[in-house]
Structures are given as structure tokens and as C-alpha cells.
Coordinates of C-alpha atoms in Angstrom, one line a residue:
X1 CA 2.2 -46.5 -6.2
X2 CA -0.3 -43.4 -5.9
X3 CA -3.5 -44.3 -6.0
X4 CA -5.5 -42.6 -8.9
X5 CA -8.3 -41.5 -6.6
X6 CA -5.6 -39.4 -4.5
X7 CA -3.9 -37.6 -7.2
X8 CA -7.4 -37.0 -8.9
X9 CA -8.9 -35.4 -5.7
X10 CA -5.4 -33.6 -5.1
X11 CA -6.0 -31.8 -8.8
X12 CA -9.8 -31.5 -8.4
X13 CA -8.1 -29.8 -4.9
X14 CA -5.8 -27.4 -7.0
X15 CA -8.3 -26.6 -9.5
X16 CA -10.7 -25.1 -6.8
X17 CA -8.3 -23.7 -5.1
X18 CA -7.2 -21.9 -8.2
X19 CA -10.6 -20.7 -9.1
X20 CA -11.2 -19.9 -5.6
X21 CA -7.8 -17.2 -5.6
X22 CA -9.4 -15.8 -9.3
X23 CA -12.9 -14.7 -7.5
X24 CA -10.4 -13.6 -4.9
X25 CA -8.4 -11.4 -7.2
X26 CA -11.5 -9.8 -8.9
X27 CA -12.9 -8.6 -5.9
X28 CA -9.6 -7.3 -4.9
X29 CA -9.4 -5.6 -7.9
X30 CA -12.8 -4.0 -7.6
X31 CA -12.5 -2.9 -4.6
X32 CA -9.5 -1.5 -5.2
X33 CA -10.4 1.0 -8.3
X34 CA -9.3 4.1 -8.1
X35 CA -11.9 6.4 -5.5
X36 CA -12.8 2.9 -4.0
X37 CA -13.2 1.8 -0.8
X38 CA -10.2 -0.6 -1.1
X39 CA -9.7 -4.0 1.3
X40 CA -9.7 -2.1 4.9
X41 CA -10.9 1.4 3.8
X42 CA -13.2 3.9 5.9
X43 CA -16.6 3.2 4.8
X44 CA -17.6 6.5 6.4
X45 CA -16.6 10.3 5.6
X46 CA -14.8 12.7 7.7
X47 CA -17.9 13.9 9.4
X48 CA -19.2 10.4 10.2
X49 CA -21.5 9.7 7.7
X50 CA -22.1 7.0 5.5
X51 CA -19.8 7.5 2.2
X52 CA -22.2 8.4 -0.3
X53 CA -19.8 7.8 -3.7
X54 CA -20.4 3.9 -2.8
X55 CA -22.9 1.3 -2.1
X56 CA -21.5 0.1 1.4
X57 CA -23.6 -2.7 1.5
X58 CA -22.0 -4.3 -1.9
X59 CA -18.4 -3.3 -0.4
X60 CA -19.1 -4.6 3.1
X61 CA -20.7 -8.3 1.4
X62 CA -17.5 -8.1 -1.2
X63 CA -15.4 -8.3 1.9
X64 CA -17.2 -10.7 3.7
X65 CA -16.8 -12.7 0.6
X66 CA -13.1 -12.1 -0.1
X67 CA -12.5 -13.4 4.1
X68 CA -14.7 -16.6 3.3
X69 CA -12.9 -17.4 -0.2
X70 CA -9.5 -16.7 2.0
X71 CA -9.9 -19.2 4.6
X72 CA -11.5 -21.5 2.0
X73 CA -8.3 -21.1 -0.3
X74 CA -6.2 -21.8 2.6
X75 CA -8.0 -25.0 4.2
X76 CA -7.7 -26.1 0.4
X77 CA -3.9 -25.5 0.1
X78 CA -3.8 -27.3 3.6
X79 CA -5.5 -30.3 1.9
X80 CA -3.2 -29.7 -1.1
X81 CA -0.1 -30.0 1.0
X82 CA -1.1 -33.1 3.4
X83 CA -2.3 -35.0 -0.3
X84 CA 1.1 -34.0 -1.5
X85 CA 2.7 -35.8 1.9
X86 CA 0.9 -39.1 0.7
X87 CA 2.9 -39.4 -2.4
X88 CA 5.9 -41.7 -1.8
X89 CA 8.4 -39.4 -3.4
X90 CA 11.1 -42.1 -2.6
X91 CA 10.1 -44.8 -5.2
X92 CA 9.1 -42.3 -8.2
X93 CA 11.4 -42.2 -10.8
X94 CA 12.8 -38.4 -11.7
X95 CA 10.6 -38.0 -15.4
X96 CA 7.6 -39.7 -14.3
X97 CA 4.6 -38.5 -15.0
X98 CA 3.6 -39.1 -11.1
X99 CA 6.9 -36.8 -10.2
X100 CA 5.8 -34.1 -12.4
X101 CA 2.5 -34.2 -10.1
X102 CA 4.0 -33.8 -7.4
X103 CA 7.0 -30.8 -8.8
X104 CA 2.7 -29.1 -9.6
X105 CA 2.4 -28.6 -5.7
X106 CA 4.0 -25.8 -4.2
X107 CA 4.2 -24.2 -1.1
X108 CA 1.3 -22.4 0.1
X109 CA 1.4 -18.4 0.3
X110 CA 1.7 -16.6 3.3
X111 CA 0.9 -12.9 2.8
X112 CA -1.0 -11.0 0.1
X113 CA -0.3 -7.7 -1.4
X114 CA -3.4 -5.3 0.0
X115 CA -1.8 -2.1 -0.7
X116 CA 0.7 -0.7 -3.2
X117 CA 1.2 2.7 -4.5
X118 CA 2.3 3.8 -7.8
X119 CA 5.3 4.9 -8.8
X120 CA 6.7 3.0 -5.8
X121 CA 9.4 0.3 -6.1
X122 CA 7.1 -2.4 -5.6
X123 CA 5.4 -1.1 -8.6
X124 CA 7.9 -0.4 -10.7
X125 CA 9.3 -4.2 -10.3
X126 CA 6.1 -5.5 -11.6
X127 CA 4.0 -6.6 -8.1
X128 CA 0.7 -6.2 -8.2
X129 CA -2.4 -5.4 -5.7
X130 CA -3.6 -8.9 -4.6
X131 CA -0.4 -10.6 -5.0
X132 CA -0.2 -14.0 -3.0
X133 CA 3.6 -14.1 -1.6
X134 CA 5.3 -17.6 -1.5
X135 CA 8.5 -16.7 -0.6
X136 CA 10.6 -13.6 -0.3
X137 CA 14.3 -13.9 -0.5
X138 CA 14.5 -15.9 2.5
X139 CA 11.7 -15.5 4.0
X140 CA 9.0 -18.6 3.5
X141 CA 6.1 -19.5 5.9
X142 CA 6.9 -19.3 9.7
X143 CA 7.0 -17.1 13.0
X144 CA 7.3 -13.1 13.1
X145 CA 6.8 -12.8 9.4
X146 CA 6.1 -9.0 9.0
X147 CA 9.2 -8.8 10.9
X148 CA 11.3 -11.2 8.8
X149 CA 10.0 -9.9 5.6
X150 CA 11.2 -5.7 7.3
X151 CA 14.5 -7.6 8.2
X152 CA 14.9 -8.6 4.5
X153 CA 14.2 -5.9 2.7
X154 CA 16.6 -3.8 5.2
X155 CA 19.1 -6.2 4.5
X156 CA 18.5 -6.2 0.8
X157 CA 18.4 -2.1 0.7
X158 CA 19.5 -1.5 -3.5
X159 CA 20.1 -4.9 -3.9
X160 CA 17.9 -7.6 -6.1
X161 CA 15.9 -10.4 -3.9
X162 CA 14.0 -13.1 -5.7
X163 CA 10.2 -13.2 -4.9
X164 CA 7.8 -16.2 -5.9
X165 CA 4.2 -15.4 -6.1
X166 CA 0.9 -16.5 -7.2
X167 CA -1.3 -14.4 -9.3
X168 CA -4.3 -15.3 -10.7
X169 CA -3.3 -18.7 -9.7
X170 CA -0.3 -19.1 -12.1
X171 CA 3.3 -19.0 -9.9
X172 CA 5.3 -16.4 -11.3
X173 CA 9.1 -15.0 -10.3
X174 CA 10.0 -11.8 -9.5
X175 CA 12.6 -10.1 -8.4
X176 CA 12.5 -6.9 -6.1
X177 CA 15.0 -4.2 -5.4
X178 CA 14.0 -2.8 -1.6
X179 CA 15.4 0.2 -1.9
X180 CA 14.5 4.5 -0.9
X181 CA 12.5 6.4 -2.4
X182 CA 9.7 9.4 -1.9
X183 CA 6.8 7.5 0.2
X184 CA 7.0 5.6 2.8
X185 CA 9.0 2.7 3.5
X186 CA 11.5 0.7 1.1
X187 CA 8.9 -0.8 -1.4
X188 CA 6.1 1.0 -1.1
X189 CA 3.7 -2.2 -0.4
X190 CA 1.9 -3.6 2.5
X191 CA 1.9 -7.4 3.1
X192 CA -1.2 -8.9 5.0
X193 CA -0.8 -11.8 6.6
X194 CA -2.6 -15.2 5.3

């Protein structure tokens, strides 16, 4: 049986992880208005100097921030996921409230939407800047994963693939059609590593 102090420190786990990823998506979003530095944007103009349409020390401590919350919201989906491992899944019964605990805990993301332009398929198929992905078509956590995700999407071209994300801390389904259009690449997207 699961001890009450485990599956109480796995939610208290969950709950800060999800308020962590909020913060998270608010700074992404403010940094990300339009005119704004964005996540990895110059922070100087073409001649070298200091933008002056921002306060560079605000963006540079947002940053700072959104890399702490990051590794914070991953050591707690680590902690999550080895809680979850402590759960006997072979003696809980299927409608249990103890199995409907553990069906809470998914897999952990492993990239985040940074970049996306309008008007591009990404876009268009309802993904958003900050975007955490859990799984693309067949791609889940693992080695070479800008690669796998290029190889998908390649071997998707004009066809639907299923994407899982989290957003705002909520897990939501997608689905994505990689396909050509007038910018670069076939969604339009750029996925950062986590």
C-alpha cells in the first residue's frame, strides 16, 4: 500500500512544479512581445550599443530567472518520476483512487517551443511560444533529439503527427501537419532542448 506521506509529497511535488512552469510561461511571454528582446535575442544594436527600446537589466535578470525556474522544474519532474517508481503499480486495482494518482504523472518534457513565427504551420496548428513538448509522433525523451524530432517531421511532410504538450501546466494534444511553406523549415518553430 502507498504510504500517504509519499503520494502527498508527490502532489505537493506536482503542484510546484506546475506553478514553477506558470512563472516560466509568463516570462516567456514577456519577453517575447512583439519588439522584445525574446529568450536568446541581441541585447545590443547593430552598431554595438546597448539597445535603448529596453531595460536590459530587467531582460537579462528575467532570463536568469526563467534558467533557474528551468532546472528547478526539471529536478522537480525528476523527483515526480522516481516518487511515481515507488508506487507498486502491480497490486493497485484499475479504478482505484491510488491508480488514478499514478495515470496524474506523466512523462517529463523534453524540449520547449522558444521561437515560432506567425502564419507558420506550427502556428496555424495551435502551438504556442513556450510550449513544453512531451512527445512528438515518435519521438519521447532520449539521444540526438533535434535530430529525431528533423527525422519526424521529414518523415511526416503533409501528413498529421500527434504531439503531447504541457502548457501552462495542463497536458494538452495536438496534432501537427509538418509540411512547406514560405519561411524556413517545415513548421516554422524552433525546439530548445530541456
Amino acid at each position: 500500500m502507498v504510504g500517504t506521506n509519499l503520494k502527498a509529497e508527490t502532489m505537493s511535488l506536482m503542484e510546484k512544479r506546475t506553478a514553477v512552469e506558470a512563472e516560466m510561461n509568463a516570462i516567456i511571454h514577456r519577453l517575447s512581445q512583439p519588439g522584445g528582446p525574446g529568450l536568446s535575442g541581441n541585447l545590443i544594436d547593430a552598431e554595438g550599443f546597448p539597445r535603448s527600446d529596453i531595460d536590459i537589466l530587467h531582460v537579462r535578470a528575467e532570463r536568469r530567472r526563467l534558467a533557474g525556474n528551468d532546472a528547478d522544474s526539471n529536478q522537480n519532474s525528476s523527483l515526480v518520476n522516481a516518487d511515481a517508481s515507488a508506487f507498486p503499480s502491480n497490486n493497485i486495482q484499475r479504478d482505484s483512487p491510488v491508480s488514478m494518482d499514478v495515470d496524474l504523472i506523466i512523462s517529463k518534457p523534453f524540449a520547449l517551443i522558444d521561437e515560432i513565427t506567425d502564419a507558420s504551420p506550427a502556428a496555424e496548428d495551435g502551438l504556442q511560444l513556450g510550449d513544453q513538448i512531451v512527445k512528438f509522433g515518435k519521438v519521447e525523451a532520449g539521444e540526438n533529439l533535434l535530430e529525431r524530432l528533423a527525422s519526424e517531421g521529414r518523415s511526416n511532410l503533409g501528413q498529421a503527427v500527434p504531439v503531447v504538450i504541457m502548457r501552462q501546466g495542463a497536458v494538452i494534444n495536438l496534432t501537427v501537419t509538418p509540411r512547406t511553406w514560405q519561411g524556413r523549415g517545415l513548421l516554422g518553430c524552433h525546439f530548445r532542448i530541456l
